[in-house]
């Protein structure tokens, strides 16, 4: 077992200061809604148009991605049984490989969270434009994206009691129109709308990998219950269940929904669509009222996803700060929520949103998605590597030896899946992601030096 430095500290959420009338632990329904709400956010509503340029071969990528996501969900469920603490991949990587690996997991996941928030806001603006025409004004769209980010942040600052309630309501409201498209769209399905099987001109393997790298964004959130384990009642039992139930529910809606959109919106129109689900419903029922209803559901869905992601974006730095690997201010918690982490995250996401809109970048959503693809695979890969380490290093207290082979195969598949996603994210995304990681190495050096000086001062004081 590697030296992990500072011993794990009690979670302040468990103390009187962390709990109160505004703080409440999530039960299984709320934890499942957190997973589903974070997975089914902006991704399902915009990604059919993002992968349409690759052709219907992207549906194959969706199937492969679903299997990989389920493997990850099973691995996170197993890890949470042995490490039921807030932090998810950070906790597992640190327990297996020490402080530096834990920090890299926390740093990468944190980047993934706040960049994802910016991407979700961009996706929401596309559907908001259906309800309130923004006149193709970059500044109007930018202002709308900022408002969409700060509303969920306000709900988080009000306390976990409200985070869970908002998540359940948003998940219920979004599912009706999604199921309407996923199931009802099969009755108006037209094969001629599907377009070519392979439209990108690249090889089949390259097309599947490239489309899967974009589609991974739609499955970010599979680890949600594990990251918030400290806020889940009976985490050893409920985290794994919520992870599996949430992932399977999201996969069902994703696969049928994407297929229905492909069959209801002509391929040449889908490629340029800013609201593909609205276009699909308009085709199903005629007129524009159906598309307007779906646009409302999309905005509600994305607000729900931002509500959950804002919480997650603060949880991993909170866990790392308690262990001295992030600035101590990130460990500040009020009403069950790491308030400083929430505020810092929403400010960073807002700055990124302003930059992308003012720079006039083409394909803002796709650019942000590919960056998160790379940064998300770092904590995923470290978590699955930690599971392999626990399984094969003879630590009987951390594994179920009777299921060693099955769990080992699952962890190996999840690790291979993560590596494949890195390869498919493209050179530009890997380049930007590596820059983010190297910046984190410098931050870790400063934090480690500060931690060492504090330990030396404490030694001198006791002599």
XYZ file of C-alpha atoms in Angstrom:
463
model
C 0.000 0.000 0.000
C 1.432 3.377 -0.985
C 1.831 6.128 1.564
C -1.126 8.420 1.141
C 0.186 11.244 3.279
C -2.470 12.797 5.415
C -4.928 10.359 6.939
C -8.499 10.721 5.714
C -10.359 13.261 7.784
C -13.967 12.972 8.894
C -16.304 14.465 6.362
C -17.658 17.728 7.712
C -20.925 16.774 6.125
C -21.230 14.313 8.965
C -20.900 16.980 11.632
C -23.314 19.482 12.986
C -21.655 22.234 10.983
C -22.168 20.432 7.732
C -25.745 19.389 8.401
C -28.820 21.407 9.184
C -32.304 22.060 7.960
C -30.946 22.884 4.477
C -28.685 19.796 4.274
C -30.089 16.329 3.688
C -28.542 13.056 2.517
C -29.715 11.562 -0.775
C -31.694 8.322 -0.697
C -31.619 5.794 -3.549
C -34.215 7.657 -5.715
C -32.412 11.003 -5.381
C -28.994 9.384 -5.957
C -30.315 7.587 -9.064
C -31.848 10.862 -10.268
C -28.479 12.555 -9.702
C -26.764 9.963 -11.942
C -29.453 10.060 -14.638
C -29.820 13.833 -14.427
C -26.091 14.364 -14.873
C -25.803 11.816 -17.682
C -28.931 12.984 -19.521
C -28.168 16.671 -19.599
C -27.400 18.662 -22.711
C -25.717 15.745 -24.441
C -28.742 13.831 -25.631
C -30.386 17.006 -26.941
C -27.489 18.242 -29.097
C -25.189 15.298 -29.804
C -27.258 13.681 -32.609
C -26.400 16.737 -34.719
C -22.765 16.701 -33.562
C -22.171 13.116 -34.761
C -24.353 13.320 -37.885
C -21.326 14.306 -40.061
C -19.871 10.838 -39.386
C -23.011 9.102 -40.683
C -25.103 6.391 -39.082
C -21.922 4.531 -38.149
C -22.065 6.762 -35.060
C -24.910 4.537 -33.808
C -22.380 1.704 -33.667
C -20.136 3.985 -31.615
C -23.079 4.695 -29.308
C -23.550 0.956 -28.733
C -19.864 0.401 -27.954
C -19.853 3.457 -25.708
C -22.881 2.155 -23.809
C -21.130 -1.137 -23.050
C -18.048 0.751 -21.885
C -20.139 3.063 -19.695
C -21.832 0.077 -18.053
C -18.410 -1.455 -17.328
C -17.343 1.828 -15.731
C -20.567 1.961 -13.723
C -19.963 -1.545 -12.368
C -16.365 -0.679 -11.434
C -17.432 2.516 -9.644
C -20.102 0.581 -7.781
C -17.516 -1.940 -6.556
C -15.042 0.760 -5.542
C -17.707 2.715 -3.662
C -18.508 -0.338 -1.532
C -14.961 -0.279 -0.148
C -14.446 3.522 -0.203
C -17.806 5.168 0.602
C -16.352 8.684 0.826
C -17.005 11.889 -1.087
C -14.535 12.266 -3.952
C -15.038 9.212 -6.184
C -12.050 8.630 -8.534
C -9.870 10.904 -6.394
C -10.424 8.722 -3.321
C -9.726 5.482 -5.217
C -6.596 6.737 -6.993
C -5.136 8.179 -3.790
C -5.823 5.018 -1.798
C -4.051 2.906 -4.436
C -1.206 5.061 -5.714
C -0.658 7.939 -3.304
C -1.085 11.693 -3.215
C 0.135 12.580 -6.706
C -2.199 10.166 -8.499
C -5.054 11.309 -6.288
C -4.322 14.933 -7.109
C -4.225 14.236 -10.863
C -7.621 12.511 -10.612
C -9.080 15.423 -8.639
C -7.542 18.082 -10.889
C -8.660 16.408 -14.138
C -12.155 15.737 -12.831
C -12.497 19.307 -11.662
C -11.490 20.615 -15.102
C -13.957 18.191 -16.703
C -16.752 19.458 -14.468
C -16.443 23.190 -15.058
C -15.658 22.872 -18.781
C -18.715 20.586 -19.049
C -20.810 23.254 -17.365
C -19.759 25.736 -20.049
C -20.597 23.196 -22.777
C -24.004 22.460 -21.240
C -24.806 26.156 -21.166
C -23.928 26.441 -24.869
C -26.232 23.489 -25.606
C -29.058 25.108 -23.628
C -28.810 28.323 -25.617
C -29.542 26.421 -28.842
C -32.905 25.281 -27.447
C -33.611 28.557 -25.683
C -33.376 30.204 -29.092
C -36.398 28.107 -30.150
C -38.429 29.621 -27.287
C -37.009 33.163 -27.246
C -35.351 34.061 -30.557
C -31.971 35.584 -29.779
C -31.475 37.031 -33.258
C -28.115 35.321 -33.852
C -26.566 37.847 -31.481
C -23.399 36.462 -29.897
C -23.781 38.746 -26.909
C -27.413 37.813 -26.311
C -26.456 34.127 -26.481
C -23.521 34.733 -24.134
C -25.744 36.496 -21.581
C -28.297 33.661 -21.775
C -25.548 31.074 -21.221
C -24.302 32.945 -18.150
C -27.784 33.145 -16.615
C -28.274 29.417 -17.265
C -25.044 28.683 -15.352
C -25.732 30.900 -12.355
C -29.298 29.716 -11.614
C -28.179 26.156 -10.671
C -25.268 27.633 -8.703
C -27.792 29.580 -6.624
C -29.760 26.363 -5.985
C -26.552 24.651 -4.813
C -25.672 27.470 -2.449
C -29.133 27.064 -0.884
C -28.143 23.562 0.334
C -28.186 19.853 -0.585
C -31.833 19.642 0.433
C -32.700 21.767 -2.592
C -30.126 20.142 -4.894
C -31.779 16.734 -4.433
C -35.307 18.127 -4.844
C -34.415 20.015 -8.032
C -32.682 16.934 -9.424
C -35.694 14.650 -8.948
C -38.131 17.187 -10.452
C -35.868 17.928 -13.446
C -35.335 14.215 -14.136
C -39.090 13.509 -14.126
C -39.930 16.515 -16.325
C -37.309 15.691 -18.923
C -38.210 12.020 -19.322
C -41.711 12.470 -20.771
C -40.630 14.292 -23.962
C -37.488 12.170 -24.311
C -39.533 8.983 -24.218
C -42.016 10.590 -26.611
C -39.236 10.996 -29.190
C -37.508 7.701 -28.364
C -40.671 5.581 -28.663
C -43.115 7.725 -30.659
C -40.467 8.590 -33.227
C -40.229 4.941 -34.249
C -43.752 5.185 -35.726
C -42.789 8.089 -38.023
C -39.344 6.702 -38.780
C -38.207 7.099 -42.401
C -35.156 5.102 -43.475
C -34.367 7.605 -46.246
C -33.597 10.246 -43.594
C -30.768 8.187 -42.134
C -28.210 9.312 -44.708
C -25.013 7.413 -45.548
C -23.643 4.816 -43.159
C -20.198 6.384 -43.313
C -20.165 10.057 -44.285
C -16.789 11.273 -43.025
C -14.579 9.615 -45.646
C -12.282 8.135 -42.985
C -11.980 4.455 -42.147
C -14.663 2.683 -40.146
C -12.500 2.327 -37.025
C -11.461 5.983 -37.187
C -15.064 7.138 -37.657
C -16.275 5.053 -34.702
C -13.450 6.306 -32.463
C -13.941 9.957 -33.460
C -17.712 9.895 -32.976
C -17.333 8.014 -29.686
C -14.980 10.728 -28.424
C -17.754 13.298 -28.936
C -20.436 10.962 -27.606
C -18.521 10.345 -24.371
C -19.792 13.737 -23.241
C -23.264 12.221 -23.172
C -22.136 9.647 -20.602
C -20.187 11.953 -18.311
C -21.866 11.648 -14.939
C -21.754 7.857 -14.604
C -19.581 8.451 -11.530
C -21.941 11.019 -9.956
C -23.143 8.915 -7.031
C -19.574 7.766 -6.257
C -18.266 11.348 -6.245
C -21.065 12.389 -3.843
C -20.891 9.217 -1.722
C -20.531 11.291 1.448
C -23.976 12.804 0.798
C -25.710 9.461 0.039
C -27.484 7.476 2.747
C -25.982 3.983 3.224
C -23.389 4.599 0.449
C -21.982 1.041 0.450
C -25.395 -0.185 -0.658
C -26.952 2.739 -2.536
C -24.030 4.165 -4.549
C -23.581 1.013 -6.616
C -27.309 0.578 -7.162
C -27.850 4.205 -8.134
C -24.887 4.072 -10.536
C -26.146 0.966 -12.353
C -29.818 2.020 -12.443
C -28.996 5.530 -13.610
C -26.629 4.331 -16.352
C -29.011 1.691 -17.701
C -31.919 4.148 -17.755
C -29.846 6.744 -19.574
C -28.541 4.174 -22.086
C -32.071 3.080 -22.985
C -33.213 6.645 -23.665
C -29.998 7.539 -25.508
C -29.970 4.704 -28.004
C -33.652 4.866 -28.930
C -33.714 8.663 -28.899
C -30.714 9.045 -31.206
C -32.070 6.415 -33.596
C -35.444 8.212 -33.729
C -33.809 11.581 -34.441
C -31.761 10.035 -37.261
C -34.932 8.579 -38.777
C -37.079 11.708 -38.449
C -34.706 14.501 -39.468
C -33.138 14.395 -42.964
C -29.376 13.920 -42.734
C -28.448 17.111 -44.604
C -30.657 19.139 -42.236
C -29.534 17.302 -39.090
C -25.879 18.165 -39.712
C -26.652 21.887 -39.264
C -29.412 21.588 -36.653
C -29.124 23.533 -33.410
C -32.102 21.719 -31.824
C -32.358 18.217 -33.363
C -34.978 16.857 -30.944
C -37.258 19.806 -31.643
C -36.825 19.177 -35.363
C -37.701 15.495 -34.835
C -40.924 16.287 -32.934
C -41.937 18.860 -35.537
C -41.587 16.130 -38.166
C -43.595 13.681 -36.040
C -46.590 15.966 -35.431
C -46.278 18.745 -37.979
C -46.176 22.431 -37.136
C -43.899 23.841 -34.450
C -45.773 23.305 -31.170
C -44.143 19.934 -30.523
C -40.688 21.361 -31.071
C -41.475 24.143 -28.623
C -42.497 21.646 -25.943
C -39.279 19.675 -26.460
C -37.250 22.880 -26.322
C -38.802 23.610 -22.903
C -37.922 20.093 -21.762
C -34.376 20.489 -23.079
C -33.809 23.710 -21.149
C -35.242 22.122 -17.963
C -33.077 19.043 -18.520
C -29.910 21.067 -18.950
C -30.687 23.177 -15.886
C -31.114 19.924 -13.946
C -27.811 18.605 -15.283
C -26.060 21.859 -14.382
C -27.615 21.611 -10.908
C -25.999 18.220 -10.390
C -22.704 19.008 -12.162
C -22.257 22.170 -10.121
C -22.394 20.040 -6.976
C -19.986 17.441 -8.434
C -17.553 20.118 -9.577
C -17.164 21.188 -5.951
C -17.116 17.733 -4.337
C -13.783 16.452 -5.697
C -11.779 19.610 -4.786
C -13.516 19.464 -1.389
C -12.303 15.904 -0.801
C -8.778 16.783 -1.976
C -8.701 19.926 0.198
C -9.535 17.869 3.300
C -6.408 15.819 2.564
C -4.211 18.868 1.970
C -3.958 18.430 -1.805
C -6.128 21.415 -2.795
C -6.186 24.877 -1.177
C -7.833 24.620 2.248
C -10.521 27.135 1.312
C -12.123 24.458 -0.943
C -12.957 22.454 2.204
C -15.390 25.152 3.356
C -18.873 23.696 3.581
C -22.218 25.328 4.323
C -25.651 23.630 4.306
C -24.009 20.420 3.087
C -22.453 22.122 0.015
C -18.778 23.079 -0.597
C -19.637 26.727 -1.226
C -16.192 27.967 -2.282
C -15.893 25.155 -4.827
C -19.307 26.040 -6.261
C -18.421 29.717 -6.613
C -14.963 29.141 -8.108
C -16.353 26.594 -10.559
C -19.186 28.794 -11.826
C -16.822 31.772 -12.205
C -14.339 29.705 -14.254
C -17.118 28.255 -16.416
C -18.488 31.773 -16.947
C -15.082 33.096 -18.015
C -14.683 30.212 -20.451
C -18.153 30.900 -21.851
C -17.370 34.594 -22.337
C -14.074 33.752 -24.036
C -15.629 31.311 -26.491
C -18.453 33.639 -27.484
C -16.315 36.778 -27.783
C -13.621 34.908 -29.730
C -16.310 33.836 -32.188
C -15.105 30.231 -32.220
C -16.905 27.989 -34.694
C -18.340 24.819 -33.208
C -17.980 25.958 -29.586
C -19.913 22.960 -28.239
C -17.779 20.389 -30.087
C -14.527 22.086 -29.010
C -15.530 22.051 -25.338
C -16.807 18.475 -25.559
C -13.544 17.092 -26.940
C -11.506 18.798 -24.201
C -13.712 17.197 -21.533
C -13.372 13.825 -23.273
C -9.645 13.794 -22.611
C -9.757 15.243 -19.099
C -12.544 12.833 -18.072
C -10.574 9.773 -19.137
C -7.743 10.599 -16.713
C -9.763 10.016 -13.501
C -11.639 7.135 -15.178
C -8.375 5.415 -16.079
C -6.868 6.029 -12.639
C -9.997 4.641 -10.937
C -10.019 1.460 -13.036
C -6.254 1.075 -12.503
C -6.885 1.377 -8.757
C -9.453 -1.421 -8.950
C -6.963 -3.639 -10.809
C -4.361 -2.819 -8.167
C -6.705 -3.735 -5.315
C -7.752 -6.954 -7.064
C -4.309 -8.294 -7.853
C -2.165 -7.006 -4.985
C -3.580 -9.443 -2.449
C -5.538 -6.873 -0.424
C -8.332 -9.194 0.626
C -9.991 -6.500 2.734
C -10.642 -4.398 -0.368
C -12.009 -7.018 -2.778
C -14.434 -9.905 -2.991
C -11.994 -12.763 -3.659
C -14.828 -15.046 -4.757
C -15.475 -12.725 -7.706
C -11.871 -11.870 -8.494
C -11.940 -12.988 -12.139
C -15.238 -11.275 -12.973
C -14.248 -7.996 -11.324
C -10.799 -8.161 -12.910
C -12.280 -8.569 -16.400
C -14.684 -5.670 -15.812
C -11.856 -3.410 -14.611
C -9.654 -4.385 -17.568
C -12.473 -3.644 -20.032
C -13.162 -0.281 -18.375
C -9.437 0.599 -18.524
C -9.196 -0.390 -22.206
C -12.339 1.623 -22.898
C -10.775 4.700 -21.285
C -7.588 4.342 -23.331
C -9.628 4.002 -26.525
C -11.427 7.246 -25.755
C -8.114 9.068 -25.321
C -7.056 7.840 -28.765
C -10.347 8.923 -30.331
C -10.462 12.417 -28.834
C -8.006 13.733 -31.429
C -4.655 15.496 -31.340
C -6.077 18.949 -30.597
C -8.060 17.767 -27.560
C -5.124 15.741 -26.212
C -2.836 18.749 -26.726
C -5.138 21.077 -24.785
C -5.827 18.430 -22.167
C -2.116 17.814 -21.555
C -1.612 21.555 -21.041
C -4.334 21.461 -18.372
C -2.640 18.466 -16.726
C 0.824 20.079 -16.738
C -0.647 23.179 -15.135
C -1.965 20.869 -12.435
C 1.524 19.432 -11.871
C 2.770 22.933 -11.018
C -0.166 23.456 -8.647
C 0.618 20.117 -6.984
C 4.258 21.126 -6.525
C 3.188 24.275 -4.680
C 0.646 22.405 -2.536
C 3.138 19.622 -1.694
C 5.779 22.190 -0.709
C 3.286 24.009 1.529
C 2.247 20.716 3.111
C 5.888 19.757 3.754
C 6.674 23.114 5.382
C 3.636 22.765 7.653
C 4.758 19.268 8.684
C 8.289 20.521 9.450
C 6.945 23.416 11.515
C 4.783 20.998 13.467
C 7.809 18.766 14.127
C 9.881 21.704 15.399
C 7.017 22.872 17.603
C 6.764 19.476 19.346
C 10.469 19.252 20.115
